[in-house]
Amino acid sequence: MSEATLAEVMAELAELEDPKAREVNEKHGDDHGVNLGKLRALAKRLKTQQELACELWATEDTAARLLALLICRPKAFGRDELDTMLRQARTPKVHDWLVNYVVKKNPNAEELRLAWLADADPVVASAGWALTVERVAKKPEGLDLAGLLDAIEAQMKDAPERLQWAMNHCLAQIGIEHAEHRARALDIGERLEVLKDYPTSPGCTSPYAPIWITEMVRRKNES
């Protein structure tokens, strides 16, 4: 597809609307009815179009925003622009894709990570923790891992859901990647019991940190 207009793309998104997909998505807090496979196929056809991506984002439509995140140029956004976009990202999927597909590839990612970690809004803070998970796994140099565990130990039990989920992921990642902190990570997970009873599909690893850490370490040792 050559340069597409906003109206053309919005019309195509409307055609992709599927009541069954909307029903499934809404159970996860996402208010759109577009199958994500079809959304990705549309993005592949459109290719990178930064101006169109900004227009799609401005519609405030969830499917349009998800598409925007797939066709944008991540490094083209300024720090303040990304901060505003995160605060506008109302649904979990838009929030998740913005952090993972755009912010992580932006030169301001580390500055935003530190700012968001300290933010009073728990949803914004969860983005800071999500970026910290990335650092724990890929660039742990300079991170205060013991300090992160202190914060998790003190705050995770009573944190709102999305913040709790991100902190728990960080706890597990520290335990998986850093053997010197593994015993403490396991201990924190066992004492706080966060997500201990989370329903897990057959063949999937539980998000309960002690099980998650143990299973991933086992796989690493076997490979």
mmCIF file of C-alpha atoms in Angstrom:
data_model
loop_
_atom_site.group_PDB
_atom_site.id
_atom_site.type_symbol
_atom_site.label_atom_id
_atom_site.label_comp_id
_atom_site.label_asym_id
_atom_site.label_seq_id
_atom_site.Cartn_x
_atom_site.Cartn_y
_atom_site.Cartn_z
ATOM 1 C CA MET A 1 0.000 0.000 0.000
ATOM 2 C CA SER A 2 1.339 3.432 -0.924
ATOM 3 C CA GLU A 3 0.890 6.435 1.357
ATOM 4 C CA ALA A 4 -2.544 5.847 2.884
ATOM 5 C CA THR A 5 -4.911 8.469 4.235
ATOM 6 C CA LEU A 6 -6.238 8.377 7.760
ATOM 7 C CA ALA A 7 -9.805 7.947 6.470
ATOM 8 C CA GLU A 8 -8.810 4.937 4.337
ATOM 9 C CA VAL A 9 -7.070 3.219 7.218
ATOM 10 C CA MET A 10 -9.874 3.916 9.700
ATOM 11 C CA ALA A 11 -12.347 2.465 7.185
ATOM 12 C CA GLU A 12 -10.226 -0.664 6.876
ATOM 13 C CA LEU A 13 -10.013 -1.005 10.655
ATOM 14 C CA ALA A 14 -13.815 -0.699 10.835
ATOM 15 C CA GLU A 15 -14.133 -3.546 8.329
ATOM 16 C CA LEU A 16 -11.862 -5.718 10.502
ATOM 17 C CA GLU A 17 -14.083 -5.205 13.553
ATOM 18 C CA ASP A 18 -15.214 -8.599 14.865
ATOM 19 C CA PRO A 19 -17.715 -8.876 17.766
ATOM 20 C CA LYS A 20 -16.131 -12.142 18.973
ATOM 21 C CA ALA A 21 -12.657 -10.581 19.021
ATOM 22 C CA ARG A 22 -14.073 -7.588 20.917
ATOM 23 C CA GLU A 23 -15.620 -9.893 23.512
ATOM 24 C CA VAL A 24 -12.266 -11.635 24.106
ATOM 25 C CA ASN A 25 -10.301 -8.376 24.146
ATOM 26 C CA GLU A 26 -12.685 -6.671 26.556
ATOM 27 C CA LYS A 27 -12.081 -9.433 29.101
ATOM 28 C CA HIS A 28 -8.476 -8.181 29.182
ATOM 29 C CA GLY A 29 -9.484 -4.511 29.410
ATOM 30 C CA ASP A 30 -8.906 -3.760 25.703
ATOM 31 C CA ASP A 31 -11.821 -1.974 24.025
ATOM 32 C CA HIS A 32 -11.398 -3.006 20.384
ATOM 33 C CA GLY A 33 -12.580 -5.832 18.148
ATOM 34 C CA VAL A 34 -9.710 -6.283 15.699
ATOM 35 C CA ASN A 35 -7.860 -9.587 15.518
ATOM 36 C CA LEU A 36 -4.214 -8.795 16.272
ATOM 37 C CA GLY A 37 -2.950 -11.061 13.468
ATOM 38 C CA LYS A 38 -5.012 -9.074 10.952
ATOM 39 C CA LEU A 39 -3.842 -5.825 12.533
ATOM 40 C CA ARG A 40 -0.213 -6.888 12.099
ATOM 41 C CA ALA A 41 -0.879 -7.871 8.481
ATOM 42 C CA LEU A 42 -2.300 -4.393 7.819
ATOM 43 C CA ALA A 43 0.757 -2.820 9.481
ATOM 44 C CA LYS A 44 3.060 -4.913 7.302
ATOM 45 C CA ARG A 45 1.282 -3.637 4.202
ATOM 46 C CA LEU A 46 1.385 -0.005 5.336
ATOM 47 C CA LYS A 47 5.065 -0.208 6.354
ATOM 48 C CA THR A 48 6.616 2.652 8.374
ATOM 49 C CA GLN A 49 4.632 5.895 8.109
ATOM 50 C CA GLN A 50 5.396 8.229 11.002
ATOM 51 C CA GLU A 51 2.952 10.977 10.033
ATOM 52 C CA LEU A 52 0.077 8.517 9.613
ATOM 53 C CA ALA A 53 1.035 6.885 12.920
ATOM 54 C CA CYS A 54 0.674 10.234 14.703
ATOM 55 C CA GLU A 55 -2.713 10.813 13.051
ATOM 56 C CA LEU A 56 -3.899 7.352 14.084
ATOM 57 C CA TRP A 57 -2.764 7.938 17.668
ATOM 58 C CA ALA A 58 -4.648 11.227 17.799
ATOM 59 C CA THR A 59 -7.971 9.465 17.046
ATOM 60 C CA GLU A 60 -7.896 7.943 20.564
ATOM 61 C CA ASP A 61 -9.312 4.729 19.039
ATOM 62 C CA THR A 62 -7.638 1.670 20.579
ATOM 63 C CA ALA A 63 -7.229 -0.358 17.359
ATOM 64 C CA ALA A 64 -5.907 2.748 15.573
ATOM 65 C CA ARG A 65 -3.407 3.358 18.362
ATOM 66 C CA LEU A 66 -2.177 -0.238 18.243
ATOM 67 C CA LEU A 67 -1.687 0.116 14.495
ATOM 68 C CA ALA A 68 0.118 3.430 15.043
ATOM 69 C CA LEU A 69 2.609 1.709 17.335
ATOM 70 C CA LEU A 70 3.355 -0.861 14.636
ATOM 71 C CA ILE A 71 3.973 1.632 11.798
ATOM 72 C CA CYS A 72 5.665 4.463 13.684
ATOM 73 C CA ARG A 73 9.375 5.260 13.809
ATOM 74 C CA PRO A 74 10.268 4.685 17.505
ATOM 75 C CA LYS A 75 13.321 6.950 17.501
ATOM 76 C CA ALA A 76 11.323 9.872 16.074
ATOM 77 C CA PHE A 77 9.514 10.629 19.336
ATOM 78 C CA GLY A 78 10.833 13.078 21.907
ATOM 79 C CA ARG A 79 10.982 12.317 25.628
ATOM 80 C CA ASP A 80 8.021 14.510 26.575
ATOM 81 C CA GLU A 81 5.998 13.154 23.663
ATOM 82 C CA LEU A 82 6.456 9.583 24.917
ATOM 83 C CA ASP A 83 5.606 10.612 28.467
ATOM 84 C CA THR A 84 2.353 12.161 27.238
ATOM 85 C CA MET A 85 1.555 9.110 25.105
ATOM 86 C CA LEU A 86 2.057 6.765 28.054
ATOM 87 C CA ARG A 87 -0.373 8.781 30.171
ATOM 88 C CA GLN A 88 -2.867 8.670 27.288
ATOM 89 C CA ALA A 89 -2.529 4.895 26.849
ATOM 90 C CA ARG A 90 -5.726 3.841 28.599
ATOM 91 C CA THR A 91 -5.796 0.125 27.771
ATOM 92 C CA PRO A 92 -3.323 -2.601 28.785
ATOM 93 C CA LYS A 93 -2.408 -3.635 25.225
ATOM 94 C CA VAL A 94 -1.723 -0.058 24.050
ATOM 95 C CA HIS A 95 0.353 0.538 27.192
ATOM 96 C CA ASP A 96 2.276 -2.718 26.696
ATOM 97 C CA TRP A 97 2.999 -2.171 22.998
ATOM 98 C CA LEU A 98 4.007 1.456 23.555
ATOM 99 C CA VAL A 99 6.600 0.421 26.147
ATOM 100 C CA ASN A 100 7.874 -2.666 24.317
ATOM 101 C CA TYR A 101 7.747 -1.616 20.665
ATOM 102 C CA VAL A 102 8.483 2.089 20.927
ATOM 103 C CA VAL A 103 9.968 3.302 24.231
ATOM 104 C CA LYS A 104 12.531 0.473 24.473
ATOM 105 C CA LYS A 105 13.898 1.487 21.046
ATOM 106 C CA ASN A 106 13.973 5.211 21.835
ATOM 107 C CA PRO A 107 17.172 7.000 22.979
ATOM 108 C CA ASN A 108 15.255 8.465 25.943
ATOM 109 C CA ALA A 109 14.321 5.040 27.353
ATOM 110 C CA GLU A 110 16.660 5.153 30.359
ATOM 111 C CA GLU A 111 15.677 8.693 31.354
ATOM 112 C CA LEU A 112 11.995 7.732 31.094
ATOM 113 C CA ARG A 113 12.596 4.522 33.065
ATOM 114 C CA LEU A 114 13.939 6.485 36.023
ATOM 115 C CA ALA A 115 11.217 9.143 35.846
ATOM 116 C CA TRP A 116 8.395 6.617 35.548
ATOM 117 C CA LEU A 117 9.695 4.397 38.370
ATOM 118 C CA ALA A 118 9.225 7.343 40.742
ATOM 119 C CA ASP A 119 5.821 8.401 39.363
ATOM 120 C CA ALA A 120 2.841 8.523 41.716
ATOM 121 C CA ASP A 121 0.529 7.033 39.060
ATOM 122 C CA PRO A 122 0.797 3.220 39.466
ATOM 123 C CA VAL A 123 0.135 2.600 35.763
ATOM 124 C CA VAL A 124 2.956 4.973 34.802
ATOM 125 C CA ALA A 125 5.192 3.411 37.455
ATOM 126 C CA SER A 126 4.464 -0.026 35.976
ATOM 127 C CA ALA A 127 6.067 1.168 32.718
ATOM 128 C CA GLY A 128 9.187 2.110 34.679
ATOM 129 C CA TRP A 129 9.309 -1.388 36.127
ATOM 130 C CA ALA A 130 8.760 -2.950 32.688
ATOM 131 C CA LEU A 131 11.780 -1.023 31.380
ATOM 132 C CA THR A 132 13.728 -2.136 34.463
ATOM 133 C CA VAL A 133 12.977 -5.783 33.610
ATOM 134 C CA GLU A 134 14.670 -5.150 30.258
ATOM 135 C CA ARG A 135 17.736 -3.693 31.989
ATOM 136 C CA VAL A 136 17.908 -6.578 34.485
ATOM 137 C CA ALA A 137 17.992 -9.058 31.609
ATOM 138 C CA LYS A 138 20.139 -7.233 29.051
ATOM 139 C CA LYS A 139 22.095 -4.370 30.657
ATOM 140 C CA PRO A 140 22.308 -4.886 34.434
ATOM 141 C CA GLU A 141 25.514 -2.880 34.790
ATOM 142 C CA GLY A 142 24.890 0.041 37.132
ATOM 143 C CA LEU A 143 21.579 -1.267 38.453
ATOM 144 C CA ASP A 144 21.144 -1.565 42.213
ATOM 145 C CA LEU A 145 19.614 -5.053 42.192
ATOM 146 C CA ALA A 146 19.530 -5.290 45.998
ATOM 147 C CA GLY A 147 17.750 -1.926 46.096
ATOM 148 C CA LEU A 148 15.200 -3.121 43.551
ATOM 149 C CA LEU A 149 14.544 -6.184 45.699
ATOM 150 C CA ASP A 150 14.111 -3.896 48.737
ATOM 151 C CA ALA A 151 11.457 -1.894 46.857
ATOM 152 C CA ILE A 152 9.689 -5.035 45.628
ATOM 153 C CA GLU A 153 9.693 -6.536 49.123
ATOM 154 C CA ALA A 154 8.199 -3.369 50.627
ATOM 155 C CA GLN A 155 5.667 -2.430 47.938
ATOM 156 C CA MET A 156 4.616 -5.356 45.727
ATOM 157 C CA LYS A 157 2.133 -7.083 48.057
ATOM 158 C CA ASP A 158 -0.249 -4.105 48.181
ATOM 159 C CA ALA A 159 0.481 -2.584 44.764
ATOM 160 C CA PRO A 160 -2.367 -2.103 42.218
ATOM 161 C CA GLU A 161 -2.651 -4.923 39.688
ATOM 162 C CA ARG A 162 -0.623 -3.602 36.744
ATOM 163 C CA LEU A 163 2.150 -2.264 38.969
ATOM 164 C CA GLN A 164 2.175 -5.492 40.974
ATOM 165 C CA TRP A 165 2.454 -7.540 37.786
ATOM 166 C CA ALA A 166 5.437 -5.490 36.544
ATOM 167 C CA MET A 167 7.216 -5.656 39.917
ATOM 168 C CA ASN A 168 6.653 -9.402 40.048
ATOM 169 C CA HIS A 169 8.174 -9.762 36.577
ATOM 170 C CA CYS A 170 11.212 -7.825 37.770
ATOM 171 C CA LEU A 171 11.490 -10.040 40.862
ATOM 172 C CA ALA A 172 11.431 -13.150 38.691
ATOM 173 C CA GLN A 173 13.906 -11.695 36.198
ATOM 174 C CA ILE A 174 16.414 -10.879 38.955
ATOM 175 C CA GLY A 175 16.077 -14.406 40.304
ATOM 176 C CA ILE A 176 16.476 -15.964 36.866
ATOM 177 C CA GLU A 177 19.410 -13.871 35.619
ATOM 178 C CA HIS A 178 21.422 -13.200 38.756
ATOM 179 C CA ALA A 179 22.408 -16.254 40.805
ATOM 180 C CA GLU A 180 23.822 -14.143 43.645
ATOM 181 C CA HIS A 181 20.345 -12.680 44.292
ATOM 182 C CA ARG A 182 18.342 -15.839 43.540
ATOM 183 C CA ALA A 183 17.867 -17.076 47.109
ATOM 184 C CA ARG A 184 16.546 -13.694 48.237
ATOM 185 C CA ALA A 185 14.251 -13.388 45.191
ATOM 186 C CA LEU A 186 12.811 -16.845 45.914
ATOM 187 C CA ASP A 187 12.354 -15.943 49.575
ATOM 188 C CA ILE A 188 10.518 -12.695 48.762
ATOM 189 C CA GLY A 189 8.253 -14.530 46.323
ATOM 190 C CA GLU A 190 7.458 -17.280 48.839
ATOM 191 C CA ARG A 191 6.681 -14.836 51.657
ATOM 192 C CA LEU A 192 4.561 -12.389 49.641
ATOM 193 C CA GLU A 193 2.729 -15.142 47.685
ATOM 194 C CA VAL A 194 1.837 -12.685 44.903
ATOM 195 C CA LEU A 195 0.104 -14.494 41.982
ATOM 196 C CA LYS A 196 0.500 -17.827 43.793
ATOM 197 C CA ASP A 197 -3.014 -18.895 42.805
ATOM 198 C CA TYR A 198 -2.992 -17.340 39.333
ATOM 199 C CA PRO A 199 -4.730 -19.748 36.888
ATOM 200 C CA THR A 200 -2.131 -21.089 34.457
ATOM 201 C CA SER A 201 -2.931 -22.952 31.236
ATOM 202 C CA PRO A 202 -1.394 -26.420 30.711
ATOM 203 C CA GLY A 203 2.103 -26.117 29.278
ATOM 204 C CA CYS A 204 2.533 -22.524 30.483
ATOM 205 C CA THR A 205 4.794 -21.417 33.330
ATOM 206 C CA SER A 206 3.096 -19.918 36.376
ATOM 207 C CA PRO A 207 3.763 -16.198 36.989
ATOM 208 C CA TYR A 208 4.252 -17.018 40.697
ATOM 209 C CA ALA A 209 7.893 -15.964 41.069
ATOM 210 C CA PRO A 210 9.303 -19.033 42.880
ATOM 211 C CA ILE A 211 7.866 -21.407 40.256
ATOM 212 C CA TRP A 212 8.826 -19.061 37.395
ATOM 213 C CA ILE A 213 12.416 -18.641 38.602
ATOM 214 C CA THR A 214 12.927 -22.336 39.298
ATOM 215 C CA GLU A 215 11.552 -23.413 35.919
ATOM 216 C CA MET A 216 13.533 -20.884 33.858
ATOM 217 C CA VAL A 217 16.791 -21.684 35.702
ATOM 218 C CA ARG A 218 16.155 -25.389 35.077
ATOM 219 C CA ARG A 219 15.708 -24.726 31.347
ATOM 220 C CA LYS A 220 18.880 -22.624 31.243
ATOM 221 C CA ASN A 221 20.880 -25.365 32.919
ATOM 222 C CA GLU A 222 19.563 -27.963 30.495
ATOM 223 C CA SER A 223 20.334 -25.964 27.365
#
